[in-house]
Coordinates of C-alpha atoms and ligand atoms in Angstrom, one line a residue:
X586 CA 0.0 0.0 0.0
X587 CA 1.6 3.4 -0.7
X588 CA 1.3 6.2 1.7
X589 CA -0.1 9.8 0.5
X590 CA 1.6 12.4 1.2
X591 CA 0.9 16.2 0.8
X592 CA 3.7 18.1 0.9
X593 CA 3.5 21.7 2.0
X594 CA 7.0 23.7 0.9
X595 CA 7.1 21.8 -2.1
X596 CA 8.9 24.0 -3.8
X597 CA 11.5 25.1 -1.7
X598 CA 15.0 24.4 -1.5
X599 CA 14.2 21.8 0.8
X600 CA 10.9 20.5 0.1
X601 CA 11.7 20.5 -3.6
X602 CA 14.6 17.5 -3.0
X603 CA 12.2 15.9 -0.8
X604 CA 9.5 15.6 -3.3
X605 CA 11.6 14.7 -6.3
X606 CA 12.8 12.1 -3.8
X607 CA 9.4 10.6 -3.3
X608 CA 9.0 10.5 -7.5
X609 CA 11.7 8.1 -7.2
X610 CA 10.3 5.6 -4.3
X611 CA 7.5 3.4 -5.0
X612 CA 5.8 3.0 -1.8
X613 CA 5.0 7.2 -1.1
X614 CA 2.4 8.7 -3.9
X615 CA 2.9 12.7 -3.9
X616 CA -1.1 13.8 -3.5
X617 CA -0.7 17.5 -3.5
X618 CA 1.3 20.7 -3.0
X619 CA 1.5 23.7 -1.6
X620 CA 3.2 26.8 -2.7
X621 CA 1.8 30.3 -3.3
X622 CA 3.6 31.4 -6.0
X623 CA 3.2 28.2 -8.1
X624 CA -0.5 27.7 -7.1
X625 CA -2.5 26.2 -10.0
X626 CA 0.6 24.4 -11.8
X627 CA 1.4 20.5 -11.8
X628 CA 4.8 20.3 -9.3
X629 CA 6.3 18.1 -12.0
X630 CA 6.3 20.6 -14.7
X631 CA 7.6 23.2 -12.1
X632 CA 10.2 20.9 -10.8
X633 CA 11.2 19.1 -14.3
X634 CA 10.6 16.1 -13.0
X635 CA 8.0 14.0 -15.2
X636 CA 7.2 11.5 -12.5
X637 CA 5.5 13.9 -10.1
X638 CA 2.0 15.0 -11.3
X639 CA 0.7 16.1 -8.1
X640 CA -1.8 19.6 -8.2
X641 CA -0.2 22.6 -6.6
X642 CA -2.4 24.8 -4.4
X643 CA -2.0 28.2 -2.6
X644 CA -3.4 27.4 0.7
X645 CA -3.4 24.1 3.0
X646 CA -7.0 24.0 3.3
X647 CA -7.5 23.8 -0.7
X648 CA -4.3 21.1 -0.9
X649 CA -6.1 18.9 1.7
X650 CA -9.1 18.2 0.2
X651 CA -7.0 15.6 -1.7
X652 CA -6.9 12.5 1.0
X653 CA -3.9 12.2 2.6
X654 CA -2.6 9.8 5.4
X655 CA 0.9 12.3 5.9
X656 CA 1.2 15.9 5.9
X657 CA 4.8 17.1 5.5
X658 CA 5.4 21.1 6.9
X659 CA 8.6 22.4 5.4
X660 CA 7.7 25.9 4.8
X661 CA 8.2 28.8 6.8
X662 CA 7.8 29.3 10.7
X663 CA 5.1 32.1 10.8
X664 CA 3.0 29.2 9.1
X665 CA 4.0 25.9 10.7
X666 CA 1.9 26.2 13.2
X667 CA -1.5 26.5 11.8
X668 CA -0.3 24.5 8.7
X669 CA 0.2 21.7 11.4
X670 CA -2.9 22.1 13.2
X671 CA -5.1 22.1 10.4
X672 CA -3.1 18.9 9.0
X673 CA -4.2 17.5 12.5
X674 CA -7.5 18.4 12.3
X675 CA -8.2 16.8 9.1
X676 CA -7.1 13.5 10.6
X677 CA -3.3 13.5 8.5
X678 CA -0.1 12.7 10.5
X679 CA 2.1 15.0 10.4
X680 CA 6.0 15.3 9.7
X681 CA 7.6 18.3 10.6
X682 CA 10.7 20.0 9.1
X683 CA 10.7 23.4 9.6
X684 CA 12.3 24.9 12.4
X685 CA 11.3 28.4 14.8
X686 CA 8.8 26.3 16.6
X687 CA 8.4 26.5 20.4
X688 CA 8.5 24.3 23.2
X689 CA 4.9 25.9 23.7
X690 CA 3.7 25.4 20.1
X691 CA 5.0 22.2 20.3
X692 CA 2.4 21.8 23.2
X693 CA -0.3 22.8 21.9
X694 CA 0.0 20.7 18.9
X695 CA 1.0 17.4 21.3
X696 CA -2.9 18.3 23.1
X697 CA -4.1 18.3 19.7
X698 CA -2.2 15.8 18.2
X699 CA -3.5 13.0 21.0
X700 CA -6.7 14.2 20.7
X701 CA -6.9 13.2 17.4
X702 CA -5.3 10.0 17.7
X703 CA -2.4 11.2 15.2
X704 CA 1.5 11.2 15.3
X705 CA 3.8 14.1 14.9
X706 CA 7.4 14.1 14.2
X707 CA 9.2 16.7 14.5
X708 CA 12.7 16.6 13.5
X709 CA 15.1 20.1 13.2
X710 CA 17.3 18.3 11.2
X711 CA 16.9 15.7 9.6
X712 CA 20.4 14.3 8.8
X713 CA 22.1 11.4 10.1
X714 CA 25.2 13.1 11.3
X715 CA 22.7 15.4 13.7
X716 CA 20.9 12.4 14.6
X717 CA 24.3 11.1 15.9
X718 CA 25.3 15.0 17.9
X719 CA 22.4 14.5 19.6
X720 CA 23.0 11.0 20.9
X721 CA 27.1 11.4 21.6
X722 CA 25.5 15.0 23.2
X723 CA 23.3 12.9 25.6
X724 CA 25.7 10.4 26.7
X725 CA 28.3 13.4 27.7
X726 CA 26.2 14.8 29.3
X727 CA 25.5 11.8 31.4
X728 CA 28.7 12.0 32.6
X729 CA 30.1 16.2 32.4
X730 CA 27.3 18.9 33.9
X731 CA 28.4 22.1 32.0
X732 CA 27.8 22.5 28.4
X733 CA 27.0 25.4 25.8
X734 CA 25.8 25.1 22.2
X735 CA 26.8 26.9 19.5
X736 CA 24.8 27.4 15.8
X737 CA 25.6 28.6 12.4
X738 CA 23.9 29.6 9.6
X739 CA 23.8 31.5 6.2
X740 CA 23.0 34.8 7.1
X741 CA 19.3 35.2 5.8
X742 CA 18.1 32.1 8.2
X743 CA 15.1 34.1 9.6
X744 CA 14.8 32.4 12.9
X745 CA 17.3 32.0 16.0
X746 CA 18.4 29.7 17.2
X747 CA 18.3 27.1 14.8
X748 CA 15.7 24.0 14.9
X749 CA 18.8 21.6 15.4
X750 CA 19.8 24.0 18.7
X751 CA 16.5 23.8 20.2
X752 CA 16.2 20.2 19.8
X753 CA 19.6 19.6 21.0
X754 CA 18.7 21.6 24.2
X755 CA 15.5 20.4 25.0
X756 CA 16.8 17.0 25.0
X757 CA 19.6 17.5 26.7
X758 CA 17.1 19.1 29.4
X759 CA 15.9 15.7 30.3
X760 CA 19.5 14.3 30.9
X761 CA 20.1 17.0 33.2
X762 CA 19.9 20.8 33.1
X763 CA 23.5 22.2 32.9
X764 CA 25.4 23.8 35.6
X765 CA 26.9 27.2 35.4
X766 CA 28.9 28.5 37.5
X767 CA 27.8 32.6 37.2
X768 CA 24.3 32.7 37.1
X769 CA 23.3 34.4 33.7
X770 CA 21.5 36.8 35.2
X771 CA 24.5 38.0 37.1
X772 CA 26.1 38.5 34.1
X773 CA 28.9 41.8 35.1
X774 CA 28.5 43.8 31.2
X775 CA 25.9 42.6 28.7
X776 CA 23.7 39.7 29.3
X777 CA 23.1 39.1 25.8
X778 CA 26.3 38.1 25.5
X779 CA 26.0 35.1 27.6
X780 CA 23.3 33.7 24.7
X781 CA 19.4 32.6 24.8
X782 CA 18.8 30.4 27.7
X783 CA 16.6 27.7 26.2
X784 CA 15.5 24.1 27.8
X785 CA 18.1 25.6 30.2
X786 CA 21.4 25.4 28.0
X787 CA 22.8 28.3 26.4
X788 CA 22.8 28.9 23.2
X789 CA 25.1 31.2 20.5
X790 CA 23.7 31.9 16.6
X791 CA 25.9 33.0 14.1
X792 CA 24.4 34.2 11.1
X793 CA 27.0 34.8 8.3
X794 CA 27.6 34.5 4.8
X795 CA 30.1 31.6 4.2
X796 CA 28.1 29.6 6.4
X797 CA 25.6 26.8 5.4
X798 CA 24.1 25.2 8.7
X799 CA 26.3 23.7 11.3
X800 CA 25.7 23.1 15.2
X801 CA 28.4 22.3 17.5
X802 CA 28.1 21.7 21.2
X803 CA 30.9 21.7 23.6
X804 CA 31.2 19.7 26.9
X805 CA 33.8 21.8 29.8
X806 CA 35.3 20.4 33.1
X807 CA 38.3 21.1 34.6
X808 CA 41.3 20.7 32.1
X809 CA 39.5 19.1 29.7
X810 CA 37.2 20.1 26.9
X811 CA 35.0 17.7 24.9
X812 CA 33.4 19.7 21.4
X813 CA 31.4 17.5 19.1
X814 CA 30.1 19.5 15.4
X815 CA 28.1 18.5 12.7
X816 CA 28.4 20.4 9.0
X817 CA 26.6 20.4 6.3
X818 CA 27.3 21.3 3.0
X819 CA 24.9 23.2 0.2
X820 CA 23.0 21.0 -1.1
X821 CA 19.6 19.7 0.7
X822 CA 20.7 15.9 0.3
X823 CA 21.3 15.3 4.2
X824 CA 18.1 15.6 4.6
X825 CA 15.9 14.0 2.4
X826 CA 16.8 9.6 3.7
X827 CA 16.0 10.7 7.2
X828 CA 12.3 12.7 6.0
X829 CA 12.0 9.7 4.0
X830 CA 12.3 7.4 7.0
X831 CA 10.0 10.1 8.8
X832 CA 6.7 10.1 6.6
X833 CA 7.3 5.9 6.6
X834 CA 6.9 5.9 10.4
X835 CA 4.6 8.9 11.6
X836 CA 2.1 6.3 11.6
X837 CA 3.2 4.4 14.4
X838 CA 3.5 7.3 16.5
X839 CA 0.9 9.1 18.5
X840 CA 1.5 13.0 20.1
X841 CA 4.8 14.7 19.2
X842 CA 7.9 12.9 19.3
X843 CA 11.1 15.1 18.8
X844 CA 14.2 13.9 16.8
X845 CA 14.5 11.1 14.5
X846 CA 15.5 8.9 16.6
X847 CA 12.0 8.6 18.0
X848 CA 12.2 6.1 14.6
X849 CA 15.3 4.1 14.3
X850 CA 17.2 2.1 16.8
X851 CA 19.9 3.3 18.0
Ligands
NAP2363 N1 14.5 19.6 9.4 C1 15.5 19.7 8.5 O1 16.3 18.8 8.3 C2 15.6 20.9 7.6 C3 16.4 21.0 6.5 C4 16.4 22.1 5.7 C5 15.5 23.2 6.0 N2 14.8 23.1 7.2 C6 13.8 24.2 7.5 O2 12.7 24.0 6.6 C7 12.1 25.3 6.3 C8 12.1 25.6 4.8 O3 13.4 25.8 4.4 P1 13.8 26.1 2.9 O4 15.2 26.4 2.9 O5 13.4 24.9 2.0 O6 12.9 27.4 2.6 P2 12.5 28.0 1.1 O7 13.5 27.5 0.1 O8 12.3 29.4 1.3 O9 11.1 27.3 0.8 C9 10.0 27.6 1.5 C10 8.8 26.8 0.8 O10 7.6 27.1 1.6 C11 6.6 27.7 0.8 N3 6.0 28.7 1.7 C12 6.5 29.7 2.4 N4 5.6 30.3 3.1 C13 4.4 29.7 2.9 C14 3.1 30.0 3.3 N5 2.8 30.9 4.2 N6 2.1 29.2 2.8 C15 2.4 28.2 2.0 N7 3.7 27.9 1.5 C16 4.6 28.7 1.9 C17 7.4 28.4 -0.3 O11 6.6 28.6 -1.5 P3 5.9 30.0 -1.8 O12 6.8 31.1 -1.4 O13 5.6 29.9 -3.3 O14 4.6 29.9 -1.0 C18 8.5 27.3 -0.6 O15 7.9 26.3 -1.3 C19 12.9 26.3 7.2 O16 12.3 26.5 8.4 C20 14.3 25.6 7.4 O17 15.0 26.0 8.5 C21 14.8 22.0 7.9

């Protein structure tokens, strides 16, 4: 049985590898699109790819009246939200790629997400390399209590910090919470030079040109310094095997689960 998906961000530099991807597979059928600026096209003629002939629409509501049993958000943040609600409330699963969500949004959309018997999965990076930082990250911090995290990105990255920091953090928050050993908020200067506190870890973004996304954590004690970094390069291949895997096993999921891991054994 193949799995419908409708993809919303299809025609983004992420979304647009991910659904040329699912051209390729046999068990995922492509059942619609969404992207404003290409609303009313087939995605295969806009993507050149002849094995995609899936409608494109300008608004979620219009693109899920084609059935669906996943719903893949990899648009913008300002949208996420509602674009995963409304996924929810139409009785899809839901994969979620885009990053600048909230612990709180993420809340609210776990109350929903239960209510409707549904799975989301929520992953702020999808590439096997991150998937690895965040499990090396969990066992050092098993063992060493003071850590920061550090992420880059290409300068025009809208949101701060990046999907992959957040994640990182709020895992690492139910290891332990880090100690520090100035309070922040005795900071002697500028605060906001000290970082974001988030899921209690703090966190530095670097938006420059030159950079492509990369997130780096580093582990302190006494004489000894552990750092553990994950690159990527320009091209949105990383994540495509790991959103794959995602839309395959939403289904088995119910509420949010954070992190691909949620799917594979590690
Ligand atoms: N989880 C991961 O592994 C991973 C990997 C890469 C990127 N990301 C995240 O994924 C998101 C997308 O990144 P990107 O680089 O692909 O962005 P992008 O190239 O700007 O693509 C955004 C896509 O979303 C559509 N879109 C934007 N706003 C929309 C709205 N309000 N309603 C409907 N469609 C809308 C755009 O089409 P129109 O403008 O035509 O509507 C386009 O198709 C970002 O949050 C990024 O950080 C996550």
């Amino acid at each position: 049985m193949t799995i419908r998906v409708c993809l919303a961000g299809a025609t983004g530099w992420a979304g647009s590898e991910l659904a040329r991807a699912i051209a390729r597979v046999d068990d995922l059928t492509l059942a619609a699109a969404v992207s404003r600026t290409h609303a009313g096209r087939n995605l295969g003629d806009v993507l050149g790819e002849p094995r995609l002939n899936c409608p494109v629409y300008a608004t979620i509501s219009e693109a899920l009246a084609h059935p669906c049993e996943v719903f893949v958000e990899y648009t913008k943040p300002d949208s996420a939200k509602f674009h995963i609600l409304t996924a929810l409330e139409h009785g899809a699963h839901v994969v979620v790629g885009t990053s600048g969500l909230t612990d709180d949004d993420f809340a609210e959309i776990d109350d929903v997400a239960k209510l409707q018997h549904r799975g989301v999965l929520a992953c702020g990076n999808f590439a096997l390399t991150v998937v690895l930082l965040q499990k090396f990250a969990e066992a050092a911090a098993k063992l060493i209590p003071q850590w920061e995290i550090i992420d880059y990105a290409h300068d025009d990255k809208v949101d701060a910090p990046s999907g992959t920091a957040r994640e990182l953090a709020a895992r690492l928050s139910k290891v332990r919470h880090p100690e520090v050993t100035v309070a922040v908020d005795r900071t002697v200067g500028s605060r906001e030079a000290r970082g974001a506190t988030l899921s209690g870890s703090q966190i530095h973004s670097v938006r420059l040109p030159g950079y492509v996304i990369s997130a780096e954590i580093i582990f302190g004690m006494p004489d000894q310094r552990l750092t553990i970094r994950h690159d990527s390069g320009n091209s949105a291949r990383p994540y495509v095997d790991g959103a794959l895997l995602a839309i395959r096993k939403v289904s088995t999921l119910v509420g949010v689960h954070r992190g691909l891991d949620s799917v594979l054994e590690l």
